[in-house]
mmCIF file of C-alpha atoms in Angstrom:
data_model
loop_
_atom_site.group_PDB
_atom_site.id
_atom_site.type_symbol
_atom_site.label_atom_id
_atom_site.label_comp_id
_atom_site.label_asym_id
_atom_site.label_seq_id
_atom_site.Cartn_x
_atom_site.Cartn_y
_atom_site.Cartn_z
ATOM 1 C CA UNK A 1386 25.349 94.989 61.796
ATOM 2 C CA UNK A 1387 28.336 97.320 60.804
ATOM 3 C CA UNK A 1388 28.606 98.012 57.145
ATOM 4 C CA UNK A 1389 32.079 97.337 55.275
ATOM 5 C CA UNK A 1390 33.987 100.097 55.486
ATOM 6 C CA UNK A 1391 34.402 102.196 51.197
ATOM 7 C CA UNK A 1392 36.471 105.250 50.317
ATOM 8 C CA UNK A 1393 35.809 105.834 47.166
ATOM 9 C CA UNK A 1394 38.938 108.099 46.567
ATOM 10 C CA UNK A 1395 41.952 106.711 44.811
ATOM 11 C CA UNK A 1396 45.089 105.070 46.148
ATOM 12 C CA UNK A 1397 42.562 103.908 48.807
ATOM 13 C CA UNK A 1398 41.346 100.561 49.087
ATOM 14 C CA UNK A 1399 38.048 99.308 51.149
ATOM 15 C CA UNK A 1400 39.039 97.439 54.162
ATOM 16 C CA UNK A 1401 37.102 96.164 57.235
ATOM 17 C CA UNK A 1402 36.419 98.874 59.963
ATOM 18 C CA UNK A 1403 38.584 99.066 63.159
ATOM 19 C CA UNK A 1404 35.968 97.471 65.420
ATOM 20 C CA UNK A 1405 35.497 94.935 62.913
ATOM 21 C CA UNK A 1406 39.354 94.411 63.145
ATOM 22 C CA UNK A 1407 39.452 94.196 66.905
ATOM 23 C CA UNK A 1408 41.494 97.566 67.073
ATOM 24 C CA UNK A 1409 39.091 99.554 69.233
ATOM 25 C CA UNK A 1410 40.551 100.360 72.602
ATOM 26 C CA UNK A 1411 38.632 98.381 75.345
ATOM 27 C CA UNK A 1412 38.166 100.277 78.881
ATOM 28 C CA UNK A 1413 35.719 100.704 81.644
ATOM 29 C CA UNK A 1414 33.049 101.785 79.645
ATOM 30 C CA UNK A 1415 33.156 98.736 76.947
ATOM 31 C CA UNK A 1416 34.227 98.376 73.362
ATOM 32 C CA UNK A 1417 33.031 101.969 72.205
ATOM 33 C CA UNK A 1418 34.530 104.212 69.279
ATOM 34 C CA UNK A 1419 35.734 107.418 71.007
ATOM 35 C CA UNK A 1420 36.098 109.310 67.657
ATOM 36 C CA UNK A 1421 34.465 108.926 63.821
ATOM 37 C CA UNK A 1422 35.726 106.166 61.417
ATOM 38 C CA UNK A 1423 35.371 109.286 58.900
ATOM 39 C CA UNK A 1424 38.038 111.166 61.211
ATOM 40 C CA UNK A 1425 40.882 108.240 60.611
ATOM 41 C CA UNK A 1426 42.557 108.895 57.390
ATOM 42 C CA UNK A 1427 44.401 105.481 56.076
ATOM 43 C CA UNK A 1428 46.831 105.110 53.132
ATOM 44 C CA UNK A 1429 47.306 102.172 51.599
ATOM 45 C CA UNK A 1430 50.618 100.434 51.423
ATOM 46 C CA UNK A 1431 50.565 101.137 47.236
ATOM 47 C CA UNK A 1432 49.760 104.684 47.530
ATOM 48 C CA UNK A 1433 51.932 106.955 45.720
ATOM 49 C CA UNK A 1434 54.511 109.048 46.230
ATOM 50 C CA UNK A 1435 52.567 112.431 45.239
ATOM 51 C CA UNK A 1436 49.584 110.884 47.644
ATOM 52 C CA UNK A 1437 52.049 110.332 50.037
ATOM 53 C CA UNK A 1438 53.554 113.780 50.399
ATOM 54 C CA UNK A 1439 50.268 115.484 50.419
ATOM 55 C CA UNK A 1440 48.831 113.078 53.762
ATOM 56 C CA UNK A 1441 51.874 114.168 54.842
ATOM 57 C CA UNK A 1442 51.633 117.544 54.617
ATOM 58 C CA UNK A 1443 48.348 117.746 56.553
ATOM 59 C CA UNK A 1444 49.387 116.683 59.588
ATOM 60 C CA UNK A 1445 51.177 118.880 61.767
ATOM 61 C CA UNK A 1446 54.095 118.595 63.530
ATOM 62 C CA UNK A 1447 55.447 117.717 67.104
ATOM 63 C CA UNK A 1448 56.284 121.277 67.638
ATOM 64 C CA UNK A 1449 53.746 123.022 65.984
ATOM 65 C CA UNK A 1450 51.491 120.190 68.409
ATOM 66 C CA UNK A 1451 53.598 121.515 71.532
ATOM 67 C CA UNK A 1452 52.636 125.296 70.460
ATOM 68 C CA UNK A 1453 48.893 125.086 69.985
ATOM 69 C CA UNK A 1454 48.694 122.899 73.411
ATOM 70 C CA UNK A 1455 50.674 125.713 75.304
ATOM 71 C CA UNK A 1456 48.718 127.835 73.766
ATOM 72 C CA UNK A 1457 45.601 126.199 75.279
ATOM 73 C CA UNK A 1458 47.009 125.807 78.335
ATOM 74 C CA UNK A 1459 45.455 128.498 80.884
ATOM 75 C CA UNK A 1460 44.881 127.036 84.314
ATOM 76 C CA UNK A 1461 41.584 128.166 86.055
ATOM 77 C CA UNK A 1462 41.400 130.857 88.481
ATOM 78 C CA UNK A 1463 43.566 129.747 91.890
ATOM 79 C CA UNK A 1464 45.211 126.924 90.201
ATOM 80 C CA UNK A 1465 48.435 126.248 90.895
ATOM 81 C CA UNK A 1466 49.829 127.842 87.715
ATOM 82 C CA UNK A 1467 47.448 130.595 87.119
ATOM 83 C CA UNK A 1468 49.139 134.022 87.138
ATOM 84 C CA UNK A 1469 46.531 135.872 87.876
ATOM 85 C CA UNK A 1470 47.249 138.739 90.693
ATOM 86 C CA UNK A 1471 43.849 139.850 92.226
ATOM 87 C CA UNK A 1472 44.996 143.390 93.357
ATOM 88 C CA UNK A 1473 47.033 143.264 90.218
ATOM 89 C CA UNK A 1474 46.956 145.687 86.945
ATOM 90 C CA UNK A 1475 45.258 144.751 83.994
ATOM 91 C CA UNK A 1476 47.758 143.032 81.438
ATOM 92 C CA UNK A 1477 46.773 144.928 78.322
ATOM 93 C CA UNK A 1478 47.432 148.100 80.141
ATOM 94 C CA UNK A 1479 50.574 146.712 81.650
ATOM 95 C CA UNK A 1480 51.946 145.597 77.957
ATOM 96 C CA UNK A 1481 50.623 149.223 76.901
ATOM 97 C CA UNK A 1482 52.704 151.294 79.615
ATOM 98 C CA UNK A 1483 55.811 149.338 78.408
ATOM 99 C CA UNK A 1484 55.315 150.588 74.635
ATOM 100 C CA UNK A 1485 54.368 147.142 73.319
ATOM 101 C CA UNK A 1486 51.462 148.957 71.023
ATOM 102 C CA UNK A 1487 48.182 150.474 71.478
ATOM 103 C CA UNK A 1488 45.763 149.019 74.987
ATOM 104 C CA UNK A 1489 43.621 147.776 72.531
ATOM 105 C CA UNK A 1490 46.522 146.011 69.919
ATOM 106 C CA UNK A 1491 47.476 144.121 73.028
ATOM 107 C CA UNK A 1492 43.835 143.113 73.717
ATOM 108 C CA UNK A 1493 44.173 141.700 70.654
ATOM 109 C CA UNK A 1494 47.978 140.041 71.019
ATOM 110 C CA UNK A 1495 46.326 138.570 74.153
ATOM 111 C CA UNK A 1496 43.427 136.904 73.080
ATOM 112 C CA UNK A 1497 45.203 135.195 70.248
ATOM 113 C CA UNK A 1498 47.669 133.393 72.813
ATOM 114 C CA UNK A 1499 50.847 135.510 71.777
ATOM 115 C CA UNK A 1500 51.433 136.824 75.222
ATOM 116 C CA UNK A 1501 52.653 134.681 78.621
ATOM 117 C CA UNK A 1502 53.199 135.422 82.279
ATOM 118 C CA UNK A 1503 55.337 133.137 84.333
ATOM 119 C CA UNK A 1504 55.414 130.554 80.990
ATOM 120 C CA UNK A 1505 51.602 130.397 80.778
ATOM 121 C CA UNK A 1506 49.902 131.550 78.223
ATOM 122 C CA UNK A 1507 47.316 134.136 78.635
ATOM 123 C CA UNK A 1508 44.299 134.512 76.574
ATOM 124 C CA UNK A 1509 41.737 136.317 78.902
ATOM 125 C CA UNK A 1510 42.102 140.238 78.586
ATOM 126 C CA UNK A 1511 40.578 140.399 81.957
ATOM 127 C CA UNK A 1512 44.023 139.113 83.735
ATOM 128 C CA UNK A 1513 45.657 141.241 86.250
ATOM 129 C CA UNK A 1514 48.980 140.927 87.117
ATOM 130 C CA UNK A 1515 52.083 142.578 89.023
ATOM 131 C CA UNK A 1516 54.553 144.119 87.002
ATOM 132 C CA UNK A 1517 57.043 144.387 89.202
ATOM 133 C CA UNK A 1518 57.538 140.479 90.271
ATOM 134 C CA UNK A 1519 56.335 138.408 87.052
ATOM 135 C CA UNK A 1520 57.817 137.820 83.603
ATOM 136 C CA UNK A 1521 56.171 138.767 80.906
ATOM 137 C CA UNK A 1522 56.911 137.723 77.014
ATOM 138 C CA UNK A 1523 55.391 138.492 73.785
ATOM 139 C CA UNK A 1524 56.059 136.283 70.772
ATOM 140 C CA UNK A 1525 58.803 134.833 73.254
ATOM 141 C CA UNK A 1526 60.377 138.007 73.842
ATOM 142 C CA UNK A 1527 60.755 139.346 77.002
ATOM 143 C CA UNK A 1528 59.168 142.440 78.204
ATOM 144 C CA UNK A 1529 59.800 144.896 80.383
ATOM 145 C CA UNK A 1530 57.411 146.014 82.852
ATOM 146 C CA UNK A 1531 58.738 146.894 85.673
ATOM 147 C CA UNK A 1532 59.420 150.949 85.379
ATOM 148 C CA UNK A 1533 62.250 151.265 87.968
ATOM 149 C CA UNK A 1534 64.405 148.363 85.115
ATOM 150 C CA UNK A 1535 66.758 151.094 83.076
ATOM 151 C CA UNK A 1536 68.915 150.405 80.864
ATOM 152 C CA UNK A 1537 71.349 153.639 79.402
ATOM 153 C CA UNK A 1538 73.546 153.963 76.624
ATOM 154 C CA UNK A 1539 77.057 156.038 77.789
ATOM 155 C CA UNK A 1540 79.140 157.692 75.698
ATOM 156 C CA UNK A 1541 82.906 157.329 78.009
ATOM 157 C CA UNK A 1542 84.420 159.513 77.976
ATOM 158 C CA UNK A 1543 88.457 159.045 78.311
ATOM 159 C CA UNK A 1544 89.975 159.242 81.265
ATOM 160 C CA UNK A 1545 87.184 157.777 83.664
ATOM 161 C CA UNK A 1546 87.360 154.660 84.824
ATOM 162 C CA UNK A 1547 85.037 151.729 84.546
ATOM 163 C CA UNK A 1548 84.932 151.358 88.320
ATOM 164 C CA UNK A 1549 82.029 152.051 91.351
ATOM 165 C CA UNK A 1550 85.039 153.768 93.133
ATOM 166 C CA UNK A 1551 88.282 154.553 92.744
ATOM 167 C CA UNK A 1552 90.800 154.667 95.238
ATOM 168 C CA UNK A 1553 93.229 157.359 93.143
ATOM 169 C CA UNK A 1554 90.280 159.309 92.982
ATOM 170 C CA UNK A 1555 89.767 159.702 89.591
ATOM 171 C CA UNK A 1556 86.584 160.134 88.215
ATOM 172 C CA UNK A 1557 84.807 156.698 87.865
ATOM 173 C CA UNK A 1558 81.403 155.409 85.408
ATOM 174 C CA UNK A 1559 79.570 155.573 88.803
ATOM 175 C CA UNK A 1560 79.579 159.251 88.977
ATOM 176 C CA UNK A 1561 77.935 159.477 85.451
ATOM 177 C CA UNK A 1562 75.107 156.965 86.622
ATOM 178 C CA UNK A 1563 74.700 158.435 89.640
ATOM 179 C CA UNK A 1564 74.253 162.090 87.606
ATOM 180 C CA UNK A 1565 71.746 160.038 84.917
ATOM 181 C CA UNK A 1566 69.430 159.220 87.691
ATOM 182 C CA UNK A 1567 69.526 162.354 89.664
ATOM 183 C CA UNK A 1568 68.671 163.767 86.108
ATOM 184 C CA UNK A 1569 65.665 162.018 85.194
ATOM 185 C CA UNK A 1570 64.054 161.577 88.634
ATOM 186 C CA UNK A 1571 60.799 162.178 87.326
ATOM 187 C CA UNK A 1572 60.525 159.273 84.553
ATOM 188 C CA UNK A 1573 61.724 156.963 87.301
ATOM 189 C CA UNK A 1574 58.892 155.472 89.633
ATOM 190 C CA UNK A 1575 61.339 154.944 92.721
ATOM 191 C CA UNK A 1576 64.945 157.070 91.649
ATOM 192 C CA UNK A 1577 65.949 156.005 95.783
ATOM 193 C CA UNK A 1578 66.115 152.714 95.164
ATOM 194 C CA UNK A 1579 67.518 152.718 91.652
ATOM 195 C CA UNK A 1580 71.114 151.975 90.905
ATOM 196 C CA UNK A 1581 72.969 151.668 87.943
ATOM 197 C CA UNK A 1582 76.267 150.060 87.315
ATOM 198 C CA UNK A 1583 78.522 149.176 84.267
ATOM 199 C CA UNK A 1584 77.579 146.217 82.011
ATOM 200 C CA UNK A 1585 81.492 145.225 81.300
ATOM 201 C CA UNK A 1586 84.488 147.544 80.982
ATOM 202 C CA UNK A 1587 86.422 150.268 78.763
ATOM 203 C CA UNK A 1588 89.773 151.255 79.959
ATOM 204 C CA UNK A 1589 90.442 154.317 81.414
ATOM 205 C CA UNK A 1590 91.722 155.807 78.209
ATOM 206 C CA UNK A 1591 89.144 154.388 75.794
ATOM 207 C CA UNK A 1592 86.129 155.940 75.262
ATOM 208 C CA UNK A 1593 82.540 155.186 73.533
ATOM 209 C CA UNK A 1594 79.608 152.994 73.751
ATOM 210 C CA UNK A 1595 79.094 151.392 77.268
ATOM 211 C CA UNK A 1596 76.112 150.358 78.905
ATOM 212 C CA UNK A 1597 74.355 151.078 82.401
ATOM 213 C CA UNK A 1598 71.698 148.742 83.817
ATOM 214 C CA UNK A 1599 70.479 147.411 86.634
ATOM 215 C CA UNK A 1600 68.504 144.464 84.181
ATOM 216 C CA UNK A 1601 70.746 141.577 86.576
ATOM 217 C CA UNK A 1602 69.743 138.925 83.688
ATOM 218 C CA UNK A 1603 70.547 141.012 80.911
ATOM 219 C CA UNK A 1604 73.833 142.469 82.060
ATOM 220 C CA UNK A 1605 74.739 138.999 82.892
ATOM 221 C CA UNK A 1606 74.113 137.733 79.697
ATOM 222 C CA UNK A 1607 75.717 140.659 77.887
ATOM 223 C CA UNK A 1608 79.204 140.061 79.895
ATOM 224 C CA UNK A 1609 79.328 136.085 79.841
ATOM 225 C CA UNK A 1610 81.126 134.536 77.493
ATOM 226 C CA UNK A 1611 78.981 132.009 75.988
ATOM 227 C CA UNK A 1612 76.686 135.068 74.593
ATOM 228 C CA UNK A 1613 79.527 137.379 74.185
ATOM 229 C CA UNK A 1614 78.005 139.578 71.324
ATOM 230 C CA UNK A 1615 80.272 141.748 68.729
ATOM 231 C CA UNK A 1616 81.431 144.853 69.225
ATOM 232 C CA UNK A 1617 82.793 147.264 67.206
ATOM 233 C CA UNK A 1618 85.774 149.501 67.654
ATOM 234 C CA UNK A 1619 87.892 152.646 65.896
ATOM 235 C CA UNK A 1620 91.875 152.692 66.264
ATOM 236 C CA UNK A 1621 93.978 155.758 65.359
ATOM 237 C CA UNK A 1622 97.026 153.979 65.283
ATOM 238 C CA UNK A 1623 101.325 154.805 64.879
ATOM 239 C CA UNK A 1624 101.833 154.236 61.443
ATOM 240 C CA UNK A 1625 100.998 153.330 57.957
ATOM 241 C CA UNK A 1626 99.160 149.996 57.792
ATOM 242 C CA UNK A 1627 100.128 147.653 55.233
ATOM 243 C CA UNK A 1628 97.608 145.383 53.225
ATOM 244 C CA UNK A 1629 98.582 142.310 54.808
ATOM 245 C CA UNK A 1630 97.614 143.497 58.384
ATOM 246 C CA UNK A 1631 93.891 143.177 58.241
ATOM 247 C CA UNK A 1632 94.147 139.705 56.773
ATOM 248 C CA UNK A 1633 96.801 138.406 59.814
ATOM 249 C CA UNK A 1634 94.511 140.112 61.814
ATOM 250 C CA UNK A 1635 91.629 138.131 60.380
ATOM 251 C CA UNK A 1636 93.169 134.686 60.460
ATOM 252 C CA UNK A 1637 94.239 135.197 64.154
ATOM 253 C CA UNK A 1638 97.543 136.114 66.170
ATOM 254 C CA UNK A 1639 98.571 134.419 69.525
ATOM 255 C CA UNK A 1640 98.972 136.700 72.190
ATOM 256 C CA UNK A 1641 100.647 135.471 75.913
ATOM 257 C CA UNK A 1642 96.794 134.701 77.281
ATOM 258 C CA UNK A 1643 96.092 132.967 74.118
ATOM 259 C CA UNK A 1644 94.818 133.238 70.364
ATOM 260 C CA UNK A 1645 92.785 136.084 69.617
ATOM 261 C CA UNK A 1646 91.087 136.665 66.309
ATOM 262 C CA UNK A 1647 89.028 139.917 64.802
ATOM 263 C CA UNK A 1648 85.354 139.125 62.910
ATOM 264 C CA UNK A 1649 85.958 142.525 60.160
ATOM 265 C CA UNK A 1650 89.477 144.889 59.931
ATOM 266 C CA UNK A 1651 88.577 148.294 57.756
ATOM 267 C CA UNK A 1652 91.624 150.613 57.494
ATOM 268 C CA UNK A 1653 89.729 153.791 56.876
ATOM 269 C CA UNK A 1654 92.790 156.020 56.205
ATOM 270 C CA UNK A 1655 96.561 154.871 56.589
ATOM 271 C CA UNK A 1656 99.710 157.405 55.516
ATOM 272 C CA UNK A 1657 103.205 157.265 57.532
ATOM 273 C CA UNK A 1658 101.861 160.024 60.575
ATOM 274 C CA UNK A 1659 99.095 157.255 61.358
ATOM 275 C CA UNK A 1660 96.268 155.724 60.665
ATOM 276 C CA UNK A 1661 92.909 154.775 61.371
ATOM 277 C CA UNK A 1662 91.748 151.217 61.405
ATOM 278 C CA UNK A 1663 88.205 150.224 62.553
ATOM 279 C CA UNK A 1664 87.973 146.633 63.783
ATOM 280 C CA UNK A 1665 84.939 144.549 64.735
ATOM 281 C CA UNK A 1666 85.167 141.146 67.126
ATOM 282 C CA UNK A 1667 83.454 138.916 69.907
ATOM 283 C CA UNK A 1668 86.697 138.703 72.107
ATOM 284 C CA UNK A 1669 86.098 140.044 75.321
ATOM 285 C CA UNK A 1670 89.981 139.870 76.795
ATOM 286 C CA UNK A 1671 91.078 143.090 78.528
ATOM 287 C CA UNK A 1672 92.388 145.657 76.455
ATOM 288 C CA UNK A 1673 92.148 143.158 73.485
ATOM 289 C CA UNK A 1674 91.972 145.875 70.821
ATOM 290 C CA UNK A 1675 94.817 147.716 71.442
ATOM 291 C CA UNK A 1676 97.318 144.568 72.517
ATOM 292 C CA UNK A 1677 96.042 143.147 68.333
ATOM 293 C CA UNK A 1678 97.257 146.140 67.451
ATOM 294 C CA UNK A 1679 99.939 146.598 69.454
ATOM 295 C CA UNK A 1680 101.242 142.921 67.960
ATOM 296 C CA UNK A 1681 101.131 143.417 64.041
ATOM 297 C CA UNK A 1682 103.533 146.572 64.844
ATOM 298 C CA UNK A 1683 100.807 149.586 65.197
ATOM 299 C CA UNK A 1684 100.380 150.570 68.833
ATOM 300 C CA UNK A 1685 97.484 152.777 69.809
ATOM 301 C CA UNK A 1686 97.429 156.469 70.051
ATOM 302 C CA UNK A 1687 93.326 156.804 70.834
ATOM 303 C CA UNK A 1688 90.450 154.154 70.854
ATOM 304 C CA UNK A 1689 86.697 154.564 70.663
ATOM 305 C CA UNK A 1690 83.567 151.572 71.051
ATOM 306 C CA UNK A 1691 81.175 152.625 68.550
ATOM 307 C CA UNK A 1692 78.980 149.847 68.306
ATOM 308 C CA UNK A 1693 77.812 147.231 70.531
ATOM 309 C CA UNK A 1694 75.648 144.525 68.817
ATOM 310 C CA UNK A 1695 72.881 146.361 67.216
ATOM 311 C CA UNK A 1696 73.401 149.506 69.341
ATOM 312 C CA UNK A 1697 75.561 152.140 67.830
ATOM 313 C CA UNK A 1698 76.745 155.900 69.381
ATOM 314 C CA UNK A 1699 74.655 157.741 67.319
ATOM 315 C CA UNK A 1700 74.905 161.489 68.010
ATOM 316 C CA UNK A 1701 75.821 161.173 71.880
ATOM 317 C CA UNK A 1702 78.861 163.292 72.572
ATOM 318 C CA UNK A 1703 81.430 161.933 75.422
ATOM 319 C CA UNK A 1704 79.795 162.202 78.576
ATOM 320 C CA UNK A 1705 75.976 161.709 76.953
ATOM 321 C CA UNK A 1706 73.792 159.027 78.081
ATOM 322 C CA UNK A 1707 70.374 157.962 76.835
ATOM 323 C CA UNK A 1708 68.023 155.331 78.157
ATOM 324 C CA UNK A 1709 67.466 152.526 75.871
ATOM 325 C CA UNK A 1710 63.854 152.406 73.570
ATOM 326 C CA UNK A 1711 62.099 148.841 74.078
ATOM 327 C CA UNK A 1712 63.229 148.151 70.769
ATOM 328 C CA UNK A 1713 66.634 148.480 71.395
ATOM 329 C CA UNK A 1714 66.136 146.682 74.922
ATOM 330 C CA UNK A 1715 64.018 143.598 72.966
ATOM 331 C CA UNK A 1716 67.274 143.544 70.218
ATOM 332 C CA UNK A 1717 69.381 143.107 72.566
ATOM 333 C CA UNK A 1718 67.377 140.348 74.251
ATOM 334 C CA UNK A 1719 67.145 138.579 71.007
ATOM 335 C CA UNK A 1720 71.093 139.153 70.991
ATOM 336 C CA UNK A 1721 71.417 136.805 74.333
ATOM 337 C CA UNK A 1722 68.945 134.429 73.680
ATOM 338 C CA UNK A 1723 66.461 136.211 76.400
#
């Protein structure tokens, strides 16, 4: 005979069990409890509001659910989802090789489900895997693995163009990739096969911060609009800027392909010879910078990218290059939502 059902603790009331209330799920194996009536946690309907907040705040919720079952997710050995590459390299010492942290740190990122390949979540240190062909994120970031994926900071210099080849034979961005690889051969696993081109464009005559990659997803990112990221730009312009041209320039001026509007205007130094004006914004329109300018009355004498999202110049000197760090790669990942 089943024995009323008591919880002693307040805003709780005794009340019949669930099999004595018929609410025990019936299936092939009969009318049998699948779980302890100690395990279901009931409020009565005059419970309190402080009583109420604090049931509530045990229980998890739908995403933190989704997370700890993804977590647990880790098909067996030749399932259909397991990413497990027999002739493979060990994952820690993959995640090691690309700078994550120590072999042994990323044992331990591994086993406590932080790290995926393919979307499934690895907790096995044991798993090999290719580095070449499969994605692999830690924390949701993405990492990368694959040594022959470069990225490179360029400092432009004016007067090349942002081209693979140009037909007035000028000297194009291609050239200066071309020169980067041939350069650092050795740090490259296959320099043959390895070819970099620009991640957007600088005019001929403006020079800074541009970007060579052959990352496809990242470059794409970087130059579509919907993740068009800030960058950062400084102006010597014909002369003196007034105080109400950084605020026009703020609230927006229509040019003939449309409205175009700058995120920050700093005029660094103004005096009637010129002046220098640094101005931030998302835009990417060709030769944006220069036609703002150009329409509050203050055409441009020289132009210069300093800063592209979170990367900046630094101490590169036109014609300078440097490949990217991981951190630098992973911030601009987090940039474009990769």
């Amino acid at each position: 005979m089943s024995r009323p059902h008591h919880d002693p603790r307040p805003g709780r009331q005794a009340r019949p069990s669930r099999r004595e209330a018929g609410l025990v799920p019936t299936g092939e194996l009969g009318a049998e409890e699948f779980y302890d009536e100690d395990d279901l946690e009931e409020l009565d309907e005059q419970a309190d509001a402080e009583l109420l907040a604090r049931f509530d705040a045990e229980a998890i919720g739908e995403d933190e659910e989704a997370a700890i079952l993804t977590a647990r997710h880790r098909s067996g050995r030749g399932g259909e989802a397991d990413p497990h590459v027999e002739d493979g390299e060990r994952l820690q010492k993959v995640l090691a090789h690309a700078g994550v942290a120590s072999r042994r740190a990323c044992e331990d990122l591994i086993a406590s489900g932080r790290v995926s390949v393919d979307g499934v979540v690895v907790t096995e240190v044991g798993v090999r895997v290719d580095p070449t062909a499969q994605e692999i994120r830690v924390d949701g970031t993405r990492i990368l693995t694959n040594p022959d994926v470069i990225t490179v900071l360029l400092h432009k210099p004016a007067g090349v163009v942002t081209t693979m080849e140009d037909p007035q034979g000028r000297p194009t961005i291609a050239e200066l990739a071309e020169r980067y690889v041939a350069e650092h051969a050795d740090e490259i696993e296959h320099p043959d096969s390895v070819r970099l081109v620009h991640v957007g464009r600088l005019d001929a005559e403006t020079e800074g911060l541009i970007l060579l990659s052959n990352d496809g997803e990242l470059s794409h990112r970087l130059m579509h609009p919907r993740y068009e990221i800030s960058k950062t730009y400084v102006a010597i312009v014909e002369g003196e800027v007034e105080h109400w041209v950084p605020r026009k320039l703020r609230r927006g001026i229509e040019l003939e392909d449309g409205p175009a509007q700058a995120d920050r205007v700093v005029v660094k130094d103004s005096g009637p010879a010129g002046s220098i004006v640094e101005i931030t914004l998302h835009l990417g329109k060709n030769r944006i910078v220069r036609r703002m300018l150009d329409a509050v009355g203050h055409p441009v004498t020289r132009l210069a990218r300093t800063r592209l999202g979170p990367l900046t110049l630094g101490s590169l000197k036109p014609g300078q290059m440097r490949r990217l760090r991981g951190d630098e790669v992973a911030a601009l990942q987090r940039e474009v939502g990769l």
